[in-house]
GROMACS .gro file of C-alpha atoms in nm:
model
  454
    1MET     CA    1   0.000   0.000   0.000
    2SER     CA    2   0.122   0.350  -0.079
    3LEU     CA    3   0.070   0.528   0.249
    4GLY     CA    4   0.238   0.815   0.067
    5TYR     CA    5  -0.098   0.889  -0.094
    6ALA     CA    6  -0.236   1.010   0.240
    7GLU     CA    7   0.081   1.214   0.290
    8LYS     CA    8   0.037   1.382  -0.050
    9LEU     CA    9  -0.300   1.523   0.052
   10SER     CA   10  -0.297   1.882   0.174
   11PHE     CA   11  -0.337   1.904   0.553
   12ILE     CA   12  -0.689   1.942   0.684
   13GLU     CA   13  -0.796   1.918   1.047
   14ASP     CA   14  -1.153   1.793   0.998
   15VAL     CA   15  -1.153   1.457   0.821
   16GLY     CA   16  -1.483   1.347   0.971
   17GLN     CA   17  -1.547   1.082   1.233
   18VAL     CA   18  -1.260   0.837   1.274
   19GLY     CA   19  -1.202   0.528   1.488
   20MET     CA   20  -1.554   0.414   1.409
   21THR     CA   21  -1.675   0.100   1.587
   22GLU     CA   22  -1.712  -0.209   1.371
   23PHE     CA   23  -2.016  -0.438   1.393
   24PHE     CA   24  -2.051  -0.795   1.268
   25ASP     CA   25  -2.379  -0.940   1.144
   26SER     CA   26  -2.429  -1.287   1.004
   27ALA     CA   27  -2.349  -1.324   0.634
   28HIS     CA   28  -2.691  -1.244   0.487
   29VAL     CA   29  -2.737  -1.271   0.115
   30LEU     CA   30  -2.918  -1.041  -0.122
   31GLN     CA   31  -3.206  -1.237  -0.272
   32ASP     CA   32  -3.407  -0.982  -0.469
   33LYS     CA   33  -3.347  -0.975  -0.842
   34SER     CA   34  -3.237  -0.642  -0.986
   35ARG     CA   35  -3.299  -0.493  -1.329
   36HIS     CA   36  -3.045  -0.211  -1.295
   37LEU     CA   37  -2.792  -0.287  -1.022
   38VAL     CA   38  -2.547  -0.009  -0.935
   39VAL     CA   39  -2.257  -0.070  -0.695
   40PHE     CA   40  -2.107   0.213  -0.490
   41THR     CA   41  -1.770   0.125  -0.335
   42GLY     CA   42  -1.539   0.267  -0.070
   43ALA     CA   43  -1.216   0.178   0.106
   44GLY     CA   44  -1.366  -0.128   0.276
   45ILE     CA   45  -1.371  -0.317  -0.052
   46SER     CA   46  -0.990  -0.302  -0.068
   47THR     CA   47  -0.883  -0.372   0.292
   48SER     CA   48  -0.852  -0.744   0.211
   49CYS     CA   49  -0.608  -0.640  -0.065
   50GLY     CA   50  -0.369  -0.506   0.200
   51ILE     CA   51  -0.483  -0.145   0.158
   52PRO     CA   52  -0.595   0.010   0.489
   53ASP     CA   53  -0.908   0.222   0.513
   54PHE     CA   54  -0.918   0.573   0.659
   55ARG     CA   55  -1.171   0.577   0.944
   56GLY     CA   56  -1.182   0.223   1.084
   57PRO     CA   57  -1.016   0.127   1.414
   58LYS     CA   58  -0.688   0.078   1.228
   59GLY     CA   59  -0.757   0.335   0.956
   60ILE     CA   60  -0.489   0.577   0.843
   61TRP     CA   61  -0.659   0.888   0.979
   62THR     CA   62  -0.758   0.709   1.300
   63LEU     CA   63  -0.397   0.614   1.371
   64GLN     CA   64  -0.271   0.959   1.277
   65ARG     CA   65  -0.514   1.125   1.517
   66GLU     CA   66  -0.412   0.885   1.795
   67GLY     CA   67  -0.044   0.954   1.729
   68LYS     CA   68   0.023   0.590   1.645
   69PRO     CA   69   0.254   0.467   1.367
   70LEU     CA   70   0.093   0.383   1.035
   71PRO     CA   71   0.073   0.016   0.935
   72GLU     CA   72   0.359  -0.136   0.739
   73ALA     CA   73   0.287  -0.201   0.373
   74SER     CA   74   0.236  -0.572   0.304
   75LEU     CA   75   0.328  -0.522  -0.061
   76PRO     CA   76   0.398  -0.232  -0.298
   77PHE     CA   77   0.087  -0.027  -0.384
   78HIS     CA   78   0.140  -0.092  -0.756
   79ARG     CA   79   0.127  -0.469  -0.695
   80ALA     CA   80  -0.200  -0.471  -0.499
   81MET     CA   81  -0.437  -0.730  -0.643
   82PRO     CA   82  -0.817  -0.712  -0.666
   83SER     CA   83  -1.016  -0.880  -0.389
   84MET     CA   84  -1.279  -1.148  -0.417
   85THR     CA   85  -1.541  -0.873  -0.426
   86HIS     CA   86  -1.367  -0.690  -0.713
   87MET     CA   87  -1.365  -1.010  -0.918
   88ALA     CA   88  -1.723  -1.102  -0.826
   89LEU     CA   89  -1.834  -0.764  -0.962
   90VAL     CA   90  -1.655  -0.843  -1.288
   91GLU     CA   91  -1.852  -1.167  -1.320
   92LEU     CA   92  -2.179  -0.991  -1.237
   93GLU     CA   93  -2.107  -0.729  -1.505
   94LYS     CA   94  -2.029  -0.994  -1.766
   95ALA     CA   95  -2.356  -1.168  -1.680
   96GLY     CA   96  -2.548  -0.845  -1.741
   97ILE     CA   97  -2.659  -0.813  -1.378
   98LEU     CA   98  -2.433  -0.524  -1.275
   99LYS     CA   99  -2.488  -0.213  -1.487
  100PHE     CA  100  -2.249   0.041  -1.334
  101VAL     CA  101  -1.981   0.084  -1.064
  102ILE     CA  102  -1.918   0.408  -0.875
  103SER     CA  103  -1.589   0.411  -0.683
  104GLN     CA  104  -1.451   0.653  -0.426
  105ASN     CA  105  -1.118   0.467  -0.428
  106VAL     CA  106  -0.798   0.575  -0.601
  107ASP     CA  107  -0.632   0.231  -0.604
  108GLY     CA  108  -0.736   0.151  -0.964
  109LEU     CA  109  -0.839  -0.204  -0.873
  110HIS     CA  110  -1.177  -0.192  -1.046
  111LEU     CA  111  -1.008  -0.121  -1.379
  112ARG     CA  112  -0.736  -0.380  -1.317
  113SER     CA  113  -0.997  -0.640  -1.226
  114GLY     CA  114  -1.168  -0.599  -1.563
  115ILE     CA  115  -1.462  -0.362  -1.512
  116PRO     CA  116  -1.503  -0.180  -1.847
  117ARG     CA  117  -1.402   0.186  -1.830
  118GLU     CA  118  -1.736   0.297  -1.973
  119LYS     CA  119  -1.915   0.125  -1.683
  120LEU     CA  120  -1.703   0.283  -1.410
  121ALA     CA  121  -1.699   0.627  -1.247
  122GLU     CA  122  -1.389   0.696  -1.038
  123LEU     CA  123  -1.508   0.999  -0.843
  124HIS     CA  124  -1.179   1.078  -0.673
  125GLY     CA  125  -0.943   0.974  -0.949
  126ASN     CA  126  -0.696   0.691  -0.999
  127SER     CA  127  -0.341   0.685  -0.866
  128PHE     CA  128  -0.230   0.499  -1.179
  129MET     CA  129  -0.413   0.708  -1.437
  130GLU     CA  130  -0.299   1.013  -1.634
  131THR     CA  131  -0.521   1.209  -1.868
  132CYS     CA  132  -0.462   1.456  -2.147
  133PRO     CA  133  -0.640   1.789  -2.086
  134SER     CA  134  -0.636   1.859  -2.461
  135CYS     CA  135  -0.775   1.546  -2.630
  136ARG     CA  136  -0.902   1.365  -2.314
  137ALA     CA  137  -0.699   1.051  -2.381
  138GLU     CA  138  -0.645   0.836  -2.070
  139TYR     CA  139  -0.332   0.638  -1.982
  140LEU     CA  140  -0.340   0.358  -1.723
  141ARG     CA  141   0.014   0.316  -1.589
  142ASP     CA  142   0.178   0.024  -1.410
  143PHE     CA  143   0.344   0.268  -1.169
  144GLU     CA  144   0.193   0.512  -0.921
  145VAL     CA  145   0.178   0.861  -1.069
  146GLU     CA  146   0.403   1.087  -0.865
  147SER     CA  147   0.161   1.372  -0.791
  148ILE     CA  148  -0.200   1.444  -0.694
  149GLY     CA  149  -0.416   1.751  -0.742
  150LEU     CA  150  -0.459   1.735  -1.123
  151LYS     CA  151  -0.102   1.856  -1.180
  152GLU     CA  152   0.107   1.822  -1.494
  153THR     CA  153   0.344   1.524  -1.491
  154SER     CA  154   0.665   1.465  -1.682
  155ARG     CA  155   0.495   1.272  -1.966
  156ARG     CA  156   0.316   1.381  -2.280
  157CYS     CA  157   0.012   1.257  -2.469
  158SER     CA  158   0.108   0.999  -2.732
  159VAL     CA  159  -0.190   1.073  -2.959
  160GLU     CA  160  -0.070   1.183  -3.301
  161LYS     CA  161  -0.089   1.562  -3.351
  162CYS     CA  162  -0.152   1.619  -2.979
  163GLY     CA  163   0.154   1.579  -2.756
  164ALA     CA  164   0.016   1.789  -2.469
  165LYS     CA  165   0.146   1.745  -2.116
  166VAL     CA  166  -0.067   1.492  -1.930
  167ARG     CA  167  -0.197   1.538  -1.576
  168ASP     CA  168  -0.259   1.316  -1.276
  169THR     CA  169  -0.624   1.241  -1.198
  170VAL     CA  170  -0.633   1.217  -0.817
  171LEU     CA  171  -0.815   1.500  -0.641
  172ASP     CA  172  -0.675   1.696  -0.350
  173TRP     CA  173  -0.903   1.841  -0.082
  174GLU     CA  174  -1.004   2.154  -0.272
  175ASP     CA  175  -1.050   1.994  -0.615
  176ALA     CA  176  -1.400   1.964  -0.759
  177LEU     CA  177  -1.540   1.626  -0.848
  178PRO     CA  178  -1.494   1.554  -1.221
  179PRO     CA  179  -1.820   1.646  -1.402
  180LYS     CA  180  -1.805   1.354  -1.646
  181GLU     CA  181  -1.769   1.095  -1.371
  182MET     CA  182  -2.026   1.265  -1.150
  183ASP     CA  183  -2.285   1.298  -1.428
  184LEU     CA  184  -2.261   0.929  -1.515
  185ALA     CA  185  -2.284   0.832  -1.148
  186GLU     CA  186  -2.595   1.045  -1.097
  187LYS     CA  187  -2.757   0.909  -1.414
  188HIS     CA  188  -2.712   0.546  -1.312
  189CYS     CA  189  -2.819   0.605  -0.952
  190ARG     CA  190  -3.145   0.755  -1.080
  191MET     CA  191  -3.193   0.452  -1.305
  192GLY     CA  192  -3.094   0.202  -1.038
  193ASP     CA  193  -3.355  -0.017  -0.874
  194VAL     CA  194  -3.085  -0.134  -0.631
  195VAL     CA  195  -2.779   0.064  -0.525
  196LEU     CA  196  -2.544  -0.166  -0.335
  197CYS     CA  197  -2.301   0.030  -0.112
  198LEU     CA  198  -1.993  -0.175  -0.026
  199GLY     CA  199  -1.733  -0.077   0.232
  200THR     CA  200  -1.803   0.295   0.256
  201SER     CA  201  -1.876   0.513   0.559
  202LEU     CA  202  -2.097   0.741   0.344
  203GLN     CA  203  -1.979   1.055   0.523
  204ILE     CA  204  -1.869   1.303   0.258
  205THR     CA  205  -2.101   1.503   0.034
  206PRO     CA  206  -2.181   1.510  -0.250
  207ALA     CA  207  -2.064   1.152  -0.311
  208CYS     CA  208  -2.251   1.005  -0.014
  209ASN     CA  209  -2.582   1.140  -0.147
  210LEU     CA  210  -2.557   0.963  -0.481
  211PRO     CA  211  -2.725   0.639  -0.364
  212LEU     CA  212  -3.023   0.842  -0.237
  213LYS     CA  213  -3.107   0.943  -0.594
  214SER     CA  214  -3.239   0.591  -0.655
  215LEU     CA  215  -3.513   0.636  -0.393
  216ARG     CA  216  -3.707   0.892  -0.595
  217GLY     CA  217  -3.767   0.633  -0.869
  218GLY     CA  218  -3.860   0.359  -0.626
  219GLY     CA  219  -3.514   0.208  -0.598
  220LYS     CA  220  -3.365   0.049  -0.288
  221ILE     CA  221  -3.037   0.104  -0.106
  222VAL     CA  222  -2.843  -0.186   0.045
  223ILE     CA  223  -2.542  -0.108   0.266
  224VAL     CA  224  -2.267  -0.355   0.353
  225ASN     CA  225  -2.014  -0.200   0.592
  226LEU     CA  226  -1.849  -0.284   0.923
  227GLN     CA  227  -1.940   0.055   1.072
  228LYS     CA  228  -2.271   0.233   1.098
  229THR     CA  229  -2.328   0.505   0.837
  230PRO     CA  230  -2.538   0.824   0.828
  231LYS     CA  231  -2.750   0.666   0.552
  232ASP     CA  232  -2.846   0.345   0.735
  233LYS     CA  233  -3.201   0.468   0.802
  234LYS     CA  234  -3.255   0.524   0.430
  235ALA     CA  235  -3.150   0.170   0.340
  236SER     CA  236  -3.381  -0.125   0.283
  237LEU     CA  237  -3.112  -0.357   0.418
  238VAL     CA  238  -2.797  -0.295   0.624
  239ILE     CA  239  -2.543  -0.572   0.676
  240HIS     CA  240  -2.255  -0.524   0.919
  241GLY     CA  241  -1.989  -0.764   0.798
  242PHE     CA  242  -1.686  -0.819   0.581
  243VAL     CA  243  -1.768  -0.729   0.224
  244ASP     CA  244  -1.593  -1.036   0.084
  245LYS     CA  245  -1.801  -1.273   0.299
  246VAL     CA  246  -2.129  -1.109   0.206
  247ILE     CA  247  -2.051  -1.105  -0.167
  248ALA     CA  248  -1.930  -1.465  -0.152
  249GLY     CA  249  -2.273  -1.554  -0.014
  250VAL     CA  250  -2.444  -1.366  -0.296
  251MET     CA  251  -2.238  -1.548  -0.558
  252GLU     CA  252  -2.309  -1.883  -0.394
  253LEU     CA  253  -2.682  -1.807  -0.394
  254LEU     CA  254  -2.668  -1.713  -0.762
  255ASN     CA  255  -2.465  -2.028  -0.836
  256MET     CA  256  -2.198  -1.813  -1.000
  257GLN     CA  257  -1.824  -1.868  -0.993
  258ILE     CA  258  -1.580  -1.592  -0.898
  259PRO     CA  259  -1.316  -1.573  -1.172
  260PRO     CA  260  -0.944  -1.572  -1.089
  261TYR     CA  261  -0.742  -1.256  -1.128
  262ILE     CA  262  -0.469  -1.278  -1.391
  263ARG     CA  263  -0.233  -0.981  -1.412
  264ILE     CA  264  -0.045  -0.924  -1.736
  265ASP     CA  265   0.231  -0.663  -1.750
  266LEU     CA  266   0.404  -0.514  -2.053
  267PHE     CA  267   0.757  -0.404  -2.132
  268GLN     CA  268   0.957  -0.334  -2.445
  269THR     CA  269   1.300  -0.436  -2.569
  270ILE     CA  270   1.491  -0.204  -2.798
  271LEU     CA  271   1.783  -0.352  -2.993
  272THR     CA  272   1.990  -0.086  -3.170
  273GLN     CA  273   2.276  -0.176  -3.406
  274SER     CA  274   2.539   0.010  -3.608
  275LEU     CA  275   2.856  -0.083  -3.796
  276SER     CA  276   3.191   0.026  -3.661
  277SER     CA  277   3.392   0.273  -3.869
  278ASP     CA  278   3.611  -0.007  -4.011
  279LYS     CA  279   3.298  -0.214  -4.101
  280LYS     CA  280   3.433  -0.518  -3.913
  281PHE     CA  281   3.220  -0.500  -3.601
  282VAL     CA  282   2.867  -0.430  -3.494
  283ASN     CA  283   2.814  -0.195  -3.203
  284TRP     CA  284   2.483  -0.283  -3.044
  285THR     CA  285   2.272  -0.188  -2.745
  286ILE     CA  286   1.988  -0.377  -2.581
  287ARG     CA  287   1.749  -0.184  -2.360
  288ILE     CA  288   1.462  -0.317  -2.148
  289ALA     CA  289   1.217  -0.034  -2.089
  290SER     CA  290   0.864   0.061  -1.992
  291VAL     CA  291   0.599   0.078  -2.264
  292HIS     CA  292   0.501   0.413  -2.112
  293GLY     CA  293   0.823   0.580  -2.225
  294LEU     CA  294   1.198   0.544  -2.194
  295SER     CA  295   1.211   0.764  -1.885
  296ALA     CA  296   0.915   0.594  -1.712
  297PRO     CA  297   0.988   0.348  -1.430
  298LEU     CA  298   0.955  -0.026  -1.482
  299PRO     CA  299   0.837  -0.122  -1.133
  300PHE     CA  300   0.776  -0.495  -1.170
  301ILE     CA  301   1.129  -0.582  -1.288
  302LYS     CA  302   1.404  -0.583  -1.024
  303SER     CA  303   1.700  -0.687  -1.239
  304VAL     CA  304   1.790  -0.845  -1.574
  305GLU     CA  305   2.050  -1.116  -1.635
  306VAL     CA  306   2.181  -1.126  -1.994
  307SER     CA  307   2.338  -1.444  -2.131
  308PHE     CA  308   2.413  -1.583  -2.476
  309SER     CA  309   2.381  -1.910  -2.670
  310ASP     CA  310   2.621  -2.186  -2.570
  311ASN     CA  311   2.837  -2.169  -2.881
  312HIS     CA  312   2.947  -1.814  -2.801
  313ASN     CA  313   3.178  -1.717  -2.519
  314TYR     CA  314   3.034  -1.373  -2.467
  315ARG     CA  315   3.051  -1.237  -2.117
  316GLU     CA  316   2.726  -1.248  -1.924
  317ALA     CA  317   2.593  -0.935  -1.761
  318ILE     CA  318   2.366  -0.847  -1.470
  319LEU     CA  319   2.170  -0.523  -1.493
  320ASN     CA  320   2.067  -0.418  -1.142
  321THR     CA  321   1.958  -0.059  -1.192
  322GLN     CA  322   1.725   0.122  -1.428
  323PRO     CA  323   1.759   0.202  -1.709
  324PHE     CA  324   1.836  -0.161  -1.794
  325LEU     CA  325   2.092  -0.108  -2.070
  326LEU     CA  326   2.375  -0.319  -2.213
  327LYS     CA  327   2.624  -0.210  -2.479
  328ARG     CA  328   2.847  -0.459  -2.665
  329ARG     CA  329   3.057  -0.502  -2.980
  330THR     CA  330   3.059  -0.826  -3.181
  331ALA     CA  331   3.188  -0.939  -3.520
  332GLY     CA  332   2.968  -0.817  -3.803
  333THR     CA  333   2.906  -1.163  -3.947
  334GLU     CA  334   2.813  -1.338  -3.622
  335THR     CA  335   2.463  -1.455  -3.535
  336PHE     CA  336   2.358  -1.567  -3.190
  337GLU     CA  337   2.076  -1.578  -2.942
  338MET     CA  338   2.051  -1.353  -2.640
  339PHE     CA  339   1.861  -1.462  -2.329
  340LEU     CA  340   1.709  -1.213  -2.089
  341LYS     CA  341   1.626  -1.348  -1.745
  342LEU     CA  342   1.388  -1.099  -1.589
  343LYS     CA  343   1.384  -1.105  -1.209
  344PHE     CA  344   1.057  -0.970  -1.072
  345SER     CA  345   1.004  -0.729  -0.786
  346ASP     CA  346   0.815  -0.799  -0.463
  347GLY     CA  347   0.445  -0.863  -0.512
  348CYS     CA  348   0.482  -1.058  -0.836
  349GLY     CA  349   0.367  -1.418  -0.832
  350CYS     CA  350   0.692  -1.574  -0.950
  351LEU     CA  351   1.060  -1.498  -0.914
  352SER     CA  352   1.162  -1.469  -1.278
  353THR     CA  353   1.102  -1.558  -1.640
  354GLN     CA  354   1.321  -1.574  -1.951
  355ILE     CA  355   1.278  -1.447  -2.303
  356LYS     CA  356   1.494  -1.511  -2.610
  357ILE     CA  357   1.608  -1.249  -2.860
  358PRO     CA  358   1.779  -1.358  -3.186
  359PHE     CA  359   2.063  -1.138  -3.314
  360ASP     CA  360   2.154  -1.123  -3.684
  361PHE     CA  361   2.287  -0.796  -3.817
  362GLN     CA  362   2.252  -0.910  -4.179
  363ALA     CA  363   1.885  -1.005  -4.148
  364SER     CA  364   1.592  -0.770  -4.119
  365ASN     CA  365   1.291  -0.895  -3.924
  366GLU     CA  366   0.950  -0.797  -4.047
  367GLY     CA  367   0.721  -0.599  -3.823
  368PHE     CA  368   0.390  -0.736  -3.696
  369LYS     CA  369   0.119  -0.656  -3.443
  370LEU     CA  370  -0.101  -0.917  -3.278
  371ASP     CA  371  -0.452  -0.852  -3.154
  372LYS     CA  372  -0.386  -0.746  -2.794
  373ASN     CA  373  -0.719  -0.857  -2.648
  374ALA     CA  374  -0.709  -1.197  -2.818
  375THR     CA  375  -0.350  -1.254  -2.704
  376PHE     CA  376  -0.434  -1.155  -2.347
  377GLU     CA  377  -0.733  -1.388  -2.347
  378LYS     CA  378  -0.516  -1.678  -2.464
  379MET     CA  379  -0.255  -1.602  -2.198
  380ARG     CA  380  -0.523  -1.589  -1.928
  381ASP     CA  381  -0.666  -1.923  -2.041
  382GLU     CA  382  -0.320  -2.080  -2.027
  383ALA     CA  383  -0.256  -1.932  -1.682
  384ILE     CA  384  -0.584  -2.078  -1.555
  385GLN     CA  385  -0.515  -2.420  -1.707
  386ASN     CA  386  -0.162  -2.421  -1.563
  387PRO     CA  387  -0.188  -2.197  -1.255
  388SER     CA  388   0.150  -2.031  -1.255
  389CYS     CA  389   0.315  -1.710  -1.366
  390GLY     CA  390   0.585  -1.629  -1.617
  391GLN     CA  391   0.404  -1.710  -1.943
  392ASN     CA  392   0.501  -1.451  -2.199
  393ALA     CA  393   0.430  -1.351  -2.558
  394MET     CA  394   0.554  -1.092  -2.804
  395LEU     CA  395   0.268  -0.860  -2.893
  396GLU     CA  396   0.431  -0.654  -3.165
  397ARG     CA  397   0.756  -0.576  -3.340
  398SER     CA  398   0.854  -0.272  -3.539
  399THR     CA  399   1.176  -0.162  -3.706
  400VAL     CA  400   1.352   0.171  -3.750
  401LEU     CA  401   1.604   0.219  -4.030
  402VAL     CA  402   1.819   0.496  -3.879
  403PRO     CA  403   1.964   0.404  -3.641
  404LYS     CA  404   1.888   0.041  -3.722
  405SER     CA  405   1.660  -0.068  -3.438
  406GLU     CA  406   1.414  -0.341  -3.355
  407ILE     CA  407   1.149  -0.256  -3.098
  408SER     CA  408   0.945  -0.540  -2.949
  409VAL     CA  409   0.661  -0.524  -2.699
  410HIS     CA  410   0.629  -0.824  -2.466
  411ALA     CA  411   0.349  -0.935  -2.233
  412ILE     CA  412   0.409  -1.141  -1.919
  413VAL     CA  413   0.173  -1.303  -1.669
  414THR     CA  414   0.299  -1.174  -1.334
  415ASN     CA  415   0.017  -1.276  -1.096
  416VAL     CA  416  -0.248  -1.548  -1.075
  417LYS     CA  417  -0.496  -1.528  -0.787
  418ALA     CA  418  -0.785  -1.770  -0.751
  419PHE     CA  419  -1.054  -1.770  -0.483
  420ASP     CA  420  -1.206  -2.036  -0.258
  421CYS     CA  421  -1.536  -1.888  -0.144
  422HIS     CA  422  -1.719  -2.173   0.027
  423LEU     CA  423  -1.889  -2.044   0.340
  424SER     CA  424  -1.924  -2.369   0.536
  425ASN     CA  425  -1.691  -2.244   0.810
  426GLY     CA  426  -1.726  -1.873   0.740
  427ASP     CA  427  -1.378  -1.844   0.593
  428ILE     CA  428  -1.285  -1.706   0.255
  429LYS     CA  429  -0.937  -1.780   0.131
  430PRO     CA  430  -0.767  -1.637  -0.176
  431ARG     CA  431  -0.521  -1.870  -0.343
  432ILE     CA  432  -0.206  -1.711  -0.480
  433GLU     CA  433  -0.073  -1.932  -0.756
  434GLY     CA  434   0.286  -1.960  -0.874
  435MET     CA  435   0.598  -1.922  -0.661
  436LYS     CA  436   0.530  -1.732  -0.429
  437GLY     CA  437  -0.675   0.177  -0.391
  438SER     CA  438  -0.809   0.357  -0.126
  439GLU     CA  439  -1.114   0.559  -0.053
  440THR     CA  440  -1.061   0.935  -0.050
  441THR     CA  441  -1.361   1.040   0.152
  442ARG     CA  442  -1.287   1.407   0.124
  443LYS     CA  443  -1.419   1.598  -0.172
  444ARG     CA  444  -1.630   1.901  -0.252
  445SER     CA  445  -1.939   1.930  -0.465
  446LYS     CA  446  -1.935   2.058  -0.818
  447GLY     CA  447  -1.844   2.424  -0.795
  448GLY     CA  448  -1.830   2.432  -0.414
  449LYS     CA  449  -1.632   2.307  -0.119
  450ARG     CA  450  -1.703   1.962   0.012
  451LYS     CA  451  -1.916   1.926   0.322
  452MET     CA  452  -1.843   1.698   0.614
  453ARG     CA  453  -2.123   1.514   0.787
  454SER     CA  454  -2.094   1.457   1.158
   0.00000   0.00000   0.00000
């Protein structure tokens, strides 16, 4: 978890009620059928992912107010994986039951889980998202964006004929809620016959009033949260319990399976070659870089070991720091294979994987581009059939004539997480295969400062 997110927020004394008492009800299930189900989520949906909430007994703001140390991160924020509830929502959306998700969290886990962007409103932004203020293009990163408050970052829009500086998307205290996200959220709440509130204290306006918009059209509100909320009296059903347990019961009642989470990460290799001045040698460079730009971090790779085919006595190399770059000189007529052993950072589901890169200065490889979605689907199927990480595929290859370069984009399965959700003993256990976002309850209404409810 990036506790740095809370530190990035501007200081404010009044963050609402903290240290709220938690209550535990039996794991009821929701039995009524819904025509237009809307889900409204808060920090409680992500606590089982290792991301602490803000106002619970061990919440970030609770501990800060008590002068206690913040909890240690169990894994890097950028490696947090969706919970059972995140993945259950994906299955409900695919089945046509869930129509829209409204999130107050900035952890990006709804998008990573597979909720379509057009069916998601992220009211407070996304720590891994940048957007172009000119053409409105969005960029989901594999690293945490360094700033909050809708500030310009160091990267530019990659849309042809645009190139504007992109901005972070996470709101600070005085930032207005994004109109596009808010309008969609209001529209679907008005259409909703059931608004299911999961893991939110429902304290901050205007976000906390969104579920109420369903009541005017005869809709119902269902709240699942460990603490009492100011909206409990408006709800048709209130369940005090762990969100994962309640949703597991719903899925069991519906006889629906919760899909595993398969994370696929991307990187690029850039092989640049040139003849020496005497034409006898080839000077070449191999670079392993982020697909988000040469200067962007590559957070899931810790180091790269470079070796060569057995019939060549080239010296091996270990690249321990970014940028991962190796320069060599070889005879111009030689061909060989280069092996890159990628060692993964903490939070990945396996220790390493290896890819092979052929080297032939005389030959010119043709470019290609595979269908990304189809390739990802195939990789996910393989990861489910053989529950382990490290499977990889080359998505595309392009060439540049001057300087002679070959740029390849690779995809790697870095996490596989399946779920056992049987409720016979009340336990829900995620299974992490292989070797081994948070609610920002703190905004203001459109055009005005946010209001805190006591």
